[in-house]
Each structure stands twice: as structure tokens, then as C-alpha cells.
Amino acid sequence: MPVIDVRNLHKRYGAKVAVEDVSFAVEEGEIFGVLGPNGAGKTTTVECVEGLRTPDRGTVSVLGLDPRRDRTELTRRLGVQLQASELPDKMKVGEALELYASFYDRPADPGRLIEELGLADQHDTRFGRLSGGQKQRVSIALALVGDPEVAVLDELTTGLDPQARRDTWRLIEGVRDRGVTIVLVTHFMEEAERLCDRLAVIDAGRVVAVDTPAGLVSRVAPEQRVRFRPSVPLDDHLLKELPEVRNVTKTGGQVVVTGTDGLLQAVTSVLARNHVIAADLRVEQSSLDDAFVALTGRTID
Amino acid sequence: MLAKLTYLELKLFTREIITPVLVLLLPLALLLGFGYLPGGNKAQQALGGQTTPEYMAALGVGLTLTVLGLSILPATLAGYREKGVLRRMATTPVRPAYLLIAQLLLYVAAAFVSVALMIIAARVLFGTPVPERFPAFVGTVVLGIGALFGIGLVVAAVAPGAKAGNLIGMVLFFPSLFLGGVYIPREQMPSALRAVGDYTPLGATLKTMRDSWMGAEPHLAQLAIMAAYAVAAGLTAARLFRWE
Ligand SMILES: Nc1ncnc2c1ncn2[C@@H]1O[C@H](COP(=O)(O)OP(=O)(O)OP(=O)(O)O)[C@@H](O)[C@H]1O
Ligand SMILES: [Mg+2]
């Protein structure tokens, strides 16, 4: 049985439809990503999972519980990081963690969490004086302080610098390795690709695809791209005649060739035969970014 | 857990610095400032037969209840909602209602500390007798807390954020002080104004406190109206309060 099962979820705010029809299932122990552009309905969806909002239609089950009816039981087993939520300005980081730990029967060790999230120096700092990234880390710590079986993290690393982002990814992988099932709402392709076992791509309140990151990429045409600077001017026809090549474009001194499998091999042998040296040679594979564009018809930002 | 929550709220309260000063020291300063005026320690017609220190002690308690109920309580709770503090708590096994309860416990305690402080200070510094009908006095304080805090909860329920909470609180705060007889003692008010003021939450609280302090029987109608405010406001707040 899946840990989280969402079926035909529909949610409106007045006349505005936030979630049209969303279904997905999250299996035990995986990191499940929810990816989509601004306003796609990601937060609304996970807030229905958390029991903070009541769906207008559809069913949600988490650990076999009904998020609204079995609220108390659910809060003991589900950790939540809200997209936007603060603490009183004058509350210190250590106090907040201790307080929230006291809400649970078997909490995680607040001291260790503070350590793991790189907040040791901020233990006695008031929340109002933390930087945005530090507040975010406190928020993550509070989501994990109840030692949950499932964690829902909305915009995990928004506002963090690249180093802190990487550290947080490592932390989340560590949490997953302890057997925690994780739902991750994100804007970042790199994050989705690095962390998620599977992803639901949501657009305009609908799921457009659920797959592994690699699976999503392979759905779009498996295209390859080769870029290089030829040592001497190059006749397009030499490349266009190759069966592997689909397209050739030149910008400045740079040539970009797109095509199918074996493209690199074909291009380099033609260049060698014609005594052309390729400088700055790079091969690019279609990425999750490309998949996202193909699925939703736009870039994520 | 509730104890821990209340203790932490107390710490946060004291870190505000200005609010504890306002709640506990301002009434004391008023007592000292006016209590030592010449002739203050004689019973005065203009103060309904009370001495100035006795009058000021009761007024100080009334002021404390009003600041706590109409200013601090709604601003804090509306701020907690605005910042998502209540919402975050709703994701834990502890209902955010406990935070509201912790806040109420804290301010009720602060109110009683202020009451004790005023009685003791007036007794020690001016020889003012402790309230003569003591049980009745405590009863009026409790009803006054119910009425003023109840109204504060309604403000907290309808105010979208801390700023609005403060603003609405202030709009109620100053007329309350005026009608309640804080700026001009009720004995010196025009009778029409006094008739209205006696039935405002603060006016009724202040009058019944002063009556029981002097050993007079508090008016039943005033006690009833305080209870009515408390119940009506409590029910309205319970109906309107939003956690997010
Ligand atoms: N409380 C609300 N009242 C009215 N409309 C809302 C409310 N919350 C969200 N919406 C609307 O519902 C839609 C979906 O919002 P939601 O917050 O779920 O999107 P999201 O995918 O999380 O976006 P983002 O990436 O910006 O966080 C948006 O158009 C938003 O304006
Ligand atoms: Mg969102």
C-alpha cells in the first residue's frame, strides 16, 4: 500500500480553481518530488495531504489515515515544512526546537538537528535576527524534530545559498536513509534530479507526468547536442549529410549540431577526415529542463 | 507541555521590554505620582469618598487590565496568525488553541501580579487599607478580566494582522479610558456621560473595584453587565476566530 495516496484531488478558492485534478501515489522510503511552475497548485496539493485544507473533491490517504478525520494521529507521524511560516521574532532557535520537541512523545534530539543543519552558532539567536537561509533551516529542523515517518517539505531550499543547498540535500538523503518517506515540493531542476526517486510534474492544477527523473527525460526526444569551435571555417554540408545529424546552427565562431545517438562519433570523424580541429568541444544531453519544457510548454521560471 | 509553552511565552513577553513596563510599572508610577500630592490621603468628595492613593490603585489595576486585554492580547494573537505561527503549530500534535490558552494564562497572571503590586504598594506607602470586601473585589477583577480579555479576543479574531490588531485595539482603548473615568474621575463627569461610562467594560470594572475597595456593595447591574460582556465576547470570538 502506498504511504500517500491522492486520488482525483480538486480544490477551489472561491471561483479560482487551484487544483483541477491531481492523482499520485508515494511509496514507502522514496523521495517523491512535486515539480511545477508558480501557481501550479503544488502547495495547495500538499496542504490537502497535511490536512490543513479540505479538498472539494477526491480522496487523500496518508499512512492509511484520513488527514482531516485522523488529524491528531497524523500530526504525530507526519513532519511538515510550510512554504511560508515564521516564529515569534524574540524566540531563540534553541528554544523553538526544544518547544516543538516537547510536542511529541518520541522526538528527535533537538541538539543534534541544530548541529546537522549548521545552526550551532545560532542556538541562542532570536528568530527575528536570522538571515533568510537560516530561518529556512530552522523551518526544516522543526519539520524533522518530531522524528516523523513521512516528511512534506514545501520549497525545501528556496532562499539558501548553493553551499547550504548542497548541505541540505545531503541532510535529506540522510533522513531518507533512515527510512523516512519524503515529499519534496520544488522549483529547482537540479534539486529534483539529484534528490528525487520519482517526480510528479504539475501544471495548471493537473498532473502532466509521474516518472523517475531519467524516465521523464527519455520521454522527450532523446536528442544530443554537440558544440565546438572549428579551427577553420566549416562547410555545413559536410555535417548535414551525416544520417545522425538533424540540425546545424552557427553563432559567431561556434557550431551547434543536434541529432540522435552516435552524434559525437559521427561529427568527430568527419572533422578528422577534413583536418579540422574542434576546440571547446562539448556534448550536451537533453535534461530534465528540456523534459519540463516539452511537458508544460514553458520553462519553470 | 502547556507549562513549557506558557513559560516560553512569559520569556517572550519580558523580552518585549516595553510591554511589561507598561503593564506593571506605569500603574505604579501613577500611584506614586498622584498619591503624594498634598492632601491626597484624605477622603475626597470628588473621588466618591476615596483617598487619592486608593483611587489611583484601583485605576492602576483597571489600566493594566485594559492594556493587556485591548492592546497586547489582540496584537500578539493576530501577529501569530499573520506570521503563520498558529498554522505551523497546527501541523504538530499540539493544537494551536494551547498557544491561545498559554497567552491567556500569562496575561491573567500578569493582571493578578499587578493587582497584588498595587494593593501592597498602596498599603505600604500610603497606609491604604486592603480592599475591604476582599472576595467581592477579587470577583470584580475576575469579571473585569473576562469582559476586557473577551473583547480583546474578538479583536484578535477579526484583525488580519498585528498592525490591524493594534489599531483596532487602540480605537477601543482610548474611548474606554475616557468613558471608564480614567482621565476624569466619574464623579466629576456630566451625569449623562457617567450613565454611559458606568456600563462600559472598563467603567463597570473600575466602579465595582472601587466600591468593594471602600467596603461598599458593588452594584449587581454592573456585575451582570460585565458577565454579559465576557460571555457575549467569548462566544463571538470562539465563533469568529481563525487559525490562519
Ligand atoms: N488562500 C488562497 N486563496 C485564494 N487563492 C489562492 C489561495 N492559495 C492559493 N491560491 C491560488 O491558487 C493557485 C495555486 O496556488 P498554490 O499556492 O497551490 O501554487 P504553487 O504551485 O504552490 O505555487 P508557488 O510555486 O508559487 O508556491 C494560485 O493561482 C494561487 O493564486
Ligand atoms: Mg507553493
XYZ file of C-alpha atoms and ligand atoms in Angstrom:
577
model
C 0.000 0.000 0.000
C 1.388 3.438 -0.849
C 2.285 5.734 2.048
C 0.456 8.624 0.415
C -2.409 8.105 -1.973
C -4.010 11.106 -3.644
C -6.918 10.474 -5.980
C -8.695 12.990 -8.173
C -7.983 15.837 -5.803
C -9.876 19.028 -6.634
C -9.669 22.287 -4.694
C -11.103 25.747 -5.346
C -10.674 29.060 -3.545
C -13.961 30.772 -4.267
C -14.217 30.798 -8.044
C -10.475 30.215 -8.535
C -9.576 26.595 -9.222
C -6.199 25.916 -7.588
C -6.135 22.154 -8.166
C -8.167 20.753 -11.046
C -7.495 17.027 -10.878
C -4.425 15.576 -9.189
C -3.657 11.920 -8.500
C -0.403 10.286 -7.421
C 0.911 7.703 -5.006
C 4.057 7.876 -2.918
C 5.751 4.621 -1.927
C 7.451 3.923 1.371
C 11.023 5.160 1.675
C 11.181 7.186 -1.513
C 11.815 10.844 -2.117
C 8.909 11.984 -4.207
C 9.165 15.326 -5.956
C 6.340 17.687 -6.835
C 7.569 19.953 -9.596
C 5.763 22.762 -11.338
C 5.743 26.463 -12.180
C 4.421 29.193 -9.834
C 0.734 28.871 -9.085
C 0.515 25.323 -10.430
C -1.226 24.141 -7.263
C 1.699 22.393 -5.567
C 1.264 23.985 -2.151
C -2.495 23.519 -2.227
C -1.997 19.838 -3.054
C 0.448 19.147 -0.235
C -1.639 21.145 2.229
C -4.521 18.797 1.499
C -2.120 15.925 2.224
C -1.147 17.589 5.525
C -4.799 18.020 6.495
C -4.529 21.812 6.598
C -7.055 22.168 3.793
C -10.187 20.240 2.985
C -10.406 19.024 -0.609
C -13.561 19.908 -2.521
C -13.454 16.549 -4.262
C -11.293 13.461 -4.317
C -9.656 11.384 -1.607
C -6.360 11.623 0.238
C -4.888 8.951 2.444
C -1.599 9.232 4.343
C -0.232 6.189 6.226
C -3.739 4.781 5.864
C -5.166 7.806 7.701
C -7.647 10.437 6.601
C -5.752 13.732 7.011
C -8.834 15.588 8.262
C -10.555 12.931 10.354
C -7.430 11.385 11.890
C -5.653 14.675 12.325
C -4.081 14.101 15.742
C -2.700 10.703 14.778
C -1.371 12.121 11.509
C 0.419 15.061 13.159
C 2.389 12.594 15.300
C 3.727 10.785 12.263
C 3.982 13.476 9.594
C 6.523 16.295 9.654
C 5.661 19.443 7.744
C 7.668 22.345 6.437
C 5.288 25.068 5.319
C 6.197 27.300 2.401
C 5.654 30.454 4.439
C 5.614 30.335 8.204
C 7.608 32.195 10.813
C 8.220 32.081 14.526
C 7.860 34.883 17.062
C 10.739 37.320 16.463
C 12.020 37.121 20.007
C 12.117 33.317 20.210
C 15.596 31.795 20.148
C 16.462 28.937 17.811
C 17.263 26.537 20.659
C 14.043 27.422 22.471
C 11.957 26.813 19.372
C 13.460 23.368 18.808
C 13.074 22.413 22.484
C 9.469 23.609 22.493
C 8.492 21.763 19.343
C 10.306 18.638 20.547
C 8.125 18.757 23.674
C 5.030 18.436 21.469
C 5.944 14.848 20.555
C 6.134 11.607 22.547
C 9.375 10.437 20.961
C 11.077 13.454 19.395
C 14.406 13.604 17.626
C 17.314 15.142 19.538
C 16.984 18.926 19.039
C 20.677 19.475 19.720
C 21.705 17.065 17.013
C 19.290 18.569 14.482
C 20.665 22.029 15.186
C 24.134 20.618 14.635
C 23.192 18.809 11.419
C 21.534 21.891 9.957
C 24.551 24.063 10.658
C 22.705 26.186 13.203
C 25.014 25.541 16.165
C 26.259 29.142 16.157
C 22.667 30.403 16.049
C 21.464 28.354 19.029
C 20.876 31.479 21.119
C 19.985 33.820 18.277
C 16.461 35.202 18.114
C 14.419 34.149 15.104
C 13.898 37.763 14.024
C 17.644 38.244 13.680
C 18.311 35.217 11.474
C 19.065 35.504 7.770
C 16.522 34.132 5.304
C 18.534 30.974 4.769
C 18.933 30.412 8.494
C 15.179 30.807 9.028
C 14.662 28.232 6.311
C 16.962 25.809 8.098
C 15.077 26.303 11.370
C 11.927 25.513 9.449
C 13.429 22.267 8.161
C 14.621 21.374 11.655
C 11.104 21.898 13.049
C 9.687 19.613 10.362
C 12.052 16.848 11.458
C 12.041 17.374 15.227
C 9.106 15.009 15.740
C 11.131 12.182 14.137
C 8.384 11.648 11.543
C 7.724 8.639 9.305
C 6.779 10.967 6.470
C 8.019 14.496 5.830
C 6.436 17.001 3.454
C 8.823 19.803 2.599
C 7.463 22.751 0.623
C 10.210 24.755 -1.133
C 12.985 22.998 0.751
C 15.939 25.069 -0.359
C 14.406 28.324 -1.593
C 16.485 31.154 -0.163
C 19.540 29.038 0.589
C 22.937 29.732 -0.922
C 24.460 26.997 -3.111
C 26.601 25.556 -0.329
C 23.729 25.458 2.150
C 21.565 23.916 -0.553
C 24.052 21.098 -1.068
C 24.350 20.561 2.682
C 20.563 20.381 2.948
C 20.392 17.832 0.137
C 22.888 15.659 1.988
C 20.806 16.007 5.145
C 17.629 14.995 3.315
C 19.374 11.973 1.815
C 20.451 11.045 5.324
C 16.860 11.346 6.526
C 15.668 9.160 3.658
C 18.331 6.580 4.506
C 16.772 6.324 7.957
C 13.605 5.134 6.220
C 11.616 8.369 6.171
C 9.361 8.884 3.164
C 9.776 12.382 1.797
C 7.614 14.596 -0.394
C 9.560 17.495 -1.808
C 7.926 20.472 -3.482
C 10.466 22.235 -5.624
C 11.239 24.706 -8.362
C 14.770 23.519 -8.895
C 15.516 21.012 -11.626
C 18.917 20.272 -10.176
C 17.339 19.500 -6.834
C 14.687 17.276 -8.383
C 17.271 15.421 -10.439
C 19.681 14.955 -7.580
C 17.232 14.005 -4.818
C 14.014 12.577 -6.182
C 13.375 8.917 -6.888
C 10.203 9.891 -8.709
C 8.534 13.127 -9.687
C 5.057 14.409 -10.376
C 5.077 17.329 -12.777
C 2.078 19.556 -12.042
C 0.889 22.295 -14.335
C -2.251 24.409 -14.011
C -3.742 22.116 -11.376
C -3.157 18.869 -13.267
C -0.538 16.141 -13.180
C 1.129 16.079 -16.587
C 3.545 13.256 -15.797
C 4.731 10.975 -12.982
C 8.042 9.241 -13.554
C 11.669 8.942 -12.470
C 13.833 11.906 -13.486
C 15.541 9.707 -16.092
C 12.179 8.424 -17.308
C 10.903 11.952 -17.786
C 13.999 12.903 -19.751
C 13.710 9.886 -22.020
C 10.096 10.779 -22.819
C 11.229 13.805 -24.727
C 13.064 13.035 -27.965
C 16.422 11.604 -26.952
C 18.322 14.429 -28.524
C 22.004 15.148 -28.250
C 23.836 18.380 -28.841
C 27.475 18.891 -29.779
C 29.126 22.314 -29.600
C 32.593 23.237 -30.806
C 34.744 25.913 -32.443
C 36.244 24.677 -35.709
C 39.881 25.677 -36.369
C 38.972 26.666 -39.952
C 35.622 27.751 -41.425
C 33.469 24.712 -41.997
C 31.016 23.867 -44.744
C 27.618 22.939 -43.218
C 27.037 20.310 -45.853
C 29.812 18.106 -44.533
C 27.800 17.732 -41.321
C 24.286 17.835 -42.741
C 24.988 14.806 -44.933
C 25.506 12.641 -41.866
C 22.449 10.483 -41.025
C 22.861 11.183 -37.273
C 22.645 14.956 -37.723
C 19.308 16.708 -37.586
C 20.283 20.339 -37.497
C 23.316 22.616 -37.686
C 23.451 26.216 -36.470
C 26.328 28.678 -36.370
C 26.591 31.554 -33.933
C 29.765 33.575 -34.019
C 32.584 31.118 -34.346
C 30.617 28.384 -32.632
C 28.860 25.487 -34.321
C 25.982 23.643 -32.643
C 24.972 20.299 -34.089
C 21.905 18.445 -32.851
C 20.970 14.897 -33.646
C 20.497 11.372 -32.379
C 22.630 8.666 -30.723
C 26.162 8.363 -32.051
C 26.222 12.035 -32.988
C 29.568 12.741 -31.361
C 31.275 9.836 -33.069
C 29.955 10.856 -36.483
C 30.844 14.522 -36.105
C 34.380 13.974 -34.840
C 35.252 11.506 -37.599
C 34.057 13.923 -40.296
C 36.132 16.693 -38.724
C 39.208 14.452 -38.534
C 38.859 13.372 -42.148
C 38.780 17.052 -43.178
C 41.677 18.033 -40.906
C 39.534 20.373 -38.829
C 40.402 20.662 -35.169
C 37.438 21.190 -32.822
C 38.172 23.473 -29.882
C 35.911 23.748 -26.809
C 34.147 20.558 -27.806
C 31.146 19.833 -25.565
C 28.380 17.250 -25.622
C 25.022 18.087 -24.039
C 22.253 15.659 -23.387
C 18.641 16.644 -23.082
C 17.953 17.357 -19.442
C 15.046 17.468 -17.064
C 14.762 21.128 -18.058
C 14.060 20.071 -21.636
C 11.605 17.461 -20.420
C 9.820 20.077 -18.372
C 9.547 22.404 -21.328
C 8.262 19.581 -23.505
C 5.634 18.593 -20.927
C 4.342 22.011 -19.935
C 5.262 24.128 -22.918
C 7.310 26.565 -20.851
C 10.377 26.870 -18.669
C 9.934 26.542 -14.943
C 10.927 30.086 -14.068
C 3.698 20.988 27.622
C 1.256 23.790 28.461
C 3.566 24.818 31.306
C 6.534 24.888 28.953
C 4.569 26.842 26.377
C 3.369 29.377 28.952
C 6.857 29.757 30.411
C 8.301 30.422 26.966
C 5.541 32.947 26.239
C 6.446 34.630 29.539
C 10.072 34.851 28.395
C 8.997 36.338 25.079
C 6.742 38.764 26.948
C 9.592 40.026 29.127
C 11.833 40.370 26.054
C 9.376 42.916 24.680
C 10.722 45.169 27.467
C 8.277 47.978 26.830
C 5.119 45.947 27.494
C 5.978 44.606 30.950
C 6.996 48.129 31.905
C 3.707 49.468 30.659
C 1.689 46.770 32.366
C 3.369 46.744 35.768
C 5.307 49.947 36.252
C 3.072 52.594 34.693
C 0.245 51.997 37.201
C 2.818 52.065 39.971
C 4.230 55.340 38.659
C 0.735 56.831 38.585
C 0.138 55.725 42.147
C 3.373 57.345 43.299
C 2.915 60.465 41.202
C -0.599 61.266 42.340
C -0.516 59.613 45.762
C 1.984 62.084 47.145
C 0.017 65.177 46.060
C -0.738 67.323 49.133
C -3.924 66.361 50.914
C -4.195 63.196 48.859
C -4.528 60.911 51.820
C -7.820 62.442 52.976
C -11.111 61.031 51.771
C -12.257 63.211 48.891
C -15.726 64.090 47.748
C -14.515 64.463 44.164
C -13.314 60.841 44.234
C -16.532 59.418 45.648
C -15.147 59.447 49.177
C -11.882 57.669 48.422
C -8.367 58.850 49.178
C -6.190 59.607 46.152
C -3.903 56.551 46.633
C -6.881 54.201 46.993
C -8.464 55.695 43.912
C -5.208 55.529 41.944
C -4.562 51.911 42.990
C -7.910 50.819 41.562
C -7.349 52.939 38.489
C -3.926 51.307 38.007
C -5.450 47.843 38.073
C -8.067 48.946 35.541
C -5.336 50.343 33.316
C -3.372 47.088 33.471
C -6.418 45.033 32.511
C -7.164 47.369 29.602
C -3.613 47.381 28.224
C -3.402 43.595 28.470
C -6.873 42.927 27.082
C -7.304 45.550 24.388
C -3.722 46.036 23.232
C -1.272 43.250 23.989
C -3.578 40.253 23.642
C -5.055 41.112 20.215
C -1.773 42.379 18.755
C 0.096 39.258 19.823
C -2.503 36.755 18.686
C -3.217 38.480 15.372
C 0.553 38.691 14.835
C 0.929 34.975 15.496
C -1.738 34.245 12.946
C -0.261 36.650 10.398
C 3.207 35.127 10.716
C 1.855 31.596 10.413
C 2.887 30.669 13.949
C -0.585 29.253 14.645
C -0.605 27.451 11.331
C 2.775 25.851 11.942
C 1.542 24.666 15.315
C -1.492 23.149 13.630
C 0.886 20.709 11.902
C 2.050 19.327 15.271
C 0.145 17.116 17.740
C -0.490 20.199 19.896
C -3.489 22.271 18.798
C -2.757 25.987 18.348
C -5.556 26.571 20.883
C -2.957 25.775 23.526
C -0.963 28.784 22.441
C -4.062 30.908 22.949
C -4.600 29.332 26.368
C -0.944 29.934 27.287
C -1.337 33.583 26.300
C -4.483 33.956 28.403
C -2.852 32.267 31.404
C 0.126 34.563 31.108
C -1.924 37.755 30.961
C -4.297 36.684 33.710
C -1.242 36.012 35.864
C 0.221 39.394 34.904
C -3.097 41.021 35.839
C -3.064 39.441 39.294
C 0.568 40.363 39.824
C -0.393 43.935 39.065
C -3.354 43.753 41.458
C -1.123 42.437 44.240
C 1.520 45.046 43.475
C -0.984 47.893 43.665
C -2.590 46.678 46.899
C 0.775 46.181 48.575
C 2.289 49.434 47.304
C -0.745 51.458 48.414
C -0.754 49.735 51.789
C 2.961 50.114 52.452
C 3.483 53.593 51.050
C 0.215 55.278 51.952
C -1.376 53.068 54.593
C -4.323 52.450 52.272
C -6.428 49.565 53.627
C -6.536 46.400 51.540
C -9.876 46.091 49.702
C -12.450 45.729 52.424
C -14.807 43.356 50.675
C -11.995 41.191 49.501
C -13.919 38.306 47.886
C -16.159 40.772 46.076
C -13.077 42.672 44.938
C -11.453 39.528 43.519
C -14.753 38.669 41.863
C -14.930 42.056 40.157
C -11.343 41.714 38.953
C -12.168 38.290 37.501
C -15.272 39.610 35.769
C -13.327 42.633 34.503
C -10.666 40.325 33.062
C -13.406 38.265 31.436
C -15.011 41.324 29.829
C -11.836 43.085 28.641
C -9.918 39.987 27.545
C -13.068 38.698 25.835
C -13.282 41.860 23.782
C -9.535 41.562 23.053
C -10.163 38.059 21.717
C -12.876 39.354 19.390
C -10.411 41.951 18.086
C -7.801 39.199 17.636
C -10.395 37.155 15.770
C -11.299 39.845 13.246
C -7.935 41.613 12.850
C -5.961 40.304 9.889
C -2.573 41.075 11.418
C -0.598 42.554 14.297
C -0.827 46.115 12.950
C -4.582 45.945 12.465
C -4.945 44.245 15.848
C -3.087 47.076 17.469
C -5.061 49.695 15.591
C -8.496 48.279 16.417
C -7.312 47.786 19.981
C -6.315 51.454 20.196
C -9.622 52.612 18.733
C -11.313 50.835 21.646
C -8.587 51.647 24.154
C -8.790 55.431 24.374
C -12.597 55.813 24.455
C -12.605 53.039 27.086
C -10.214 55.019 29.242
C -12.256 58.178 28.741
C -15.670 56.651 29.421
C -14.295 54.446 32.183
C -13.276 57.500 34.157
C -9.514 57.231 33.818
C -8.928 60.749 32.504
C -11.636 62.401 34.596
C -12.962 60.588 37.675
C -16.560 59.510 37.045
C -17.729 61.625 39.981
C -16.700 64.726 38.023
C -18.279 63.667 34.735
C -21.580 65.079 33.428
C -24.292 62.695 34.585
C -25.250 61.554 31.055
C -21.676 60.582 30.295
C -21.377 58.859 33.651
C -24.520 56.840 32.967
C -22.977 55.524 29.754
C -19.491 55.087 31.194
C -20.727 53.000 34.124
C -21.841 50.301 31.714
C -18.747 50.157 29.513
C -16.476 47.203 30.305
C -13.765 49.287 31.913
C -16.195 51.725 33.570
C -18.103 48.911 35.247
C -14.874 47.173 36.271
C -13.389 50.301 37.761
C -16.544 51.293 39.633
C -17.143 47.869 41.161
C -13.469 47.577 42.128
C -13.617 50.937 43.864
C -16.877 50.078 45.611
C -15.545 46.825 47.014
C -12.282 48.525 47.957
C -14.207 51.063 50.043
C -16.355 48.360 51.561
C -19.489 49.293 49.639
C -21.530 46.626 47.914
C -20.816 46.503 44.131
C -23.897 47.165 42.008
C -25.472 43.974 40.779
C -26.376 45.544 37.443
C -22.735 46.373 36.817
C -21.562 42.895 37.735
C -24.213 41.490 35.437
C -23.161 43.671 32.531
C -19.522 42.620 32.975
C -20.518 38.971 32.930
C -22.641 39.652 29.858
C -19.696 41.274 28.061
C -17.477 38.327 28.947
C -19.939 35.701 27.739
C -21.012 37.531 24.575
C -17.433 38.403 23.588
C -16.211 34.911 24.409
C -18.862 33.301 22.236
C -18.306 35.759 19.386
C -14.544 35.196 19.493
C -14.987 31.431 19.550
C -17.236 31.696 16.506
C -15.075 34.123 14.512
C -11.565 33.068 15.438
C -9.447 31.871 12.512
C -6.223 29.983 12.974
C -4.828 31.078 9.613
N -5.715 31.046 0.190
C -5.896 31.253 -1.119
N -6.948 31.990 -1.556
C -7.149 32.205 -2.866
N -6.369 31.742 -3.856
C -5.307 31.006 -3.503
C -5.010 30.737 -2.122
N -3.892 29.983 -2.074
C -3.511 29.807 -3.348
N -4.352 30.407 -4.220
C -4.273 30.375 -5.688
O -4.297 29.031 -6.096
C -3.350 28.787 -7.109
C -2.399 27.690 -6.690
O -1.638 28.147 -5.600
P -0.519 27.267 -4.897
O -0.014 28.066 -3.752
O -1.043 25.926 -4.610
O 0.591 27.203 -6.051
P 2.084 26.678 -6.010
O 2.218 25.689 -7.085
O 2.452 26.241 -4.645
O 2.892 28.000 -6.407
P 4.339 28.503 -5.943
O 5.322 27.755 -6.741
O 4.331 29.960 -6.296
O 4.463 28.273 -4.475
C -2.667 30.115 -7.376
O -3.253 30.683 -8.519
C -2.961 30.947 -6.163
O -3.088 32.290 -6.505
Mg 3.847 26.835 -3.296
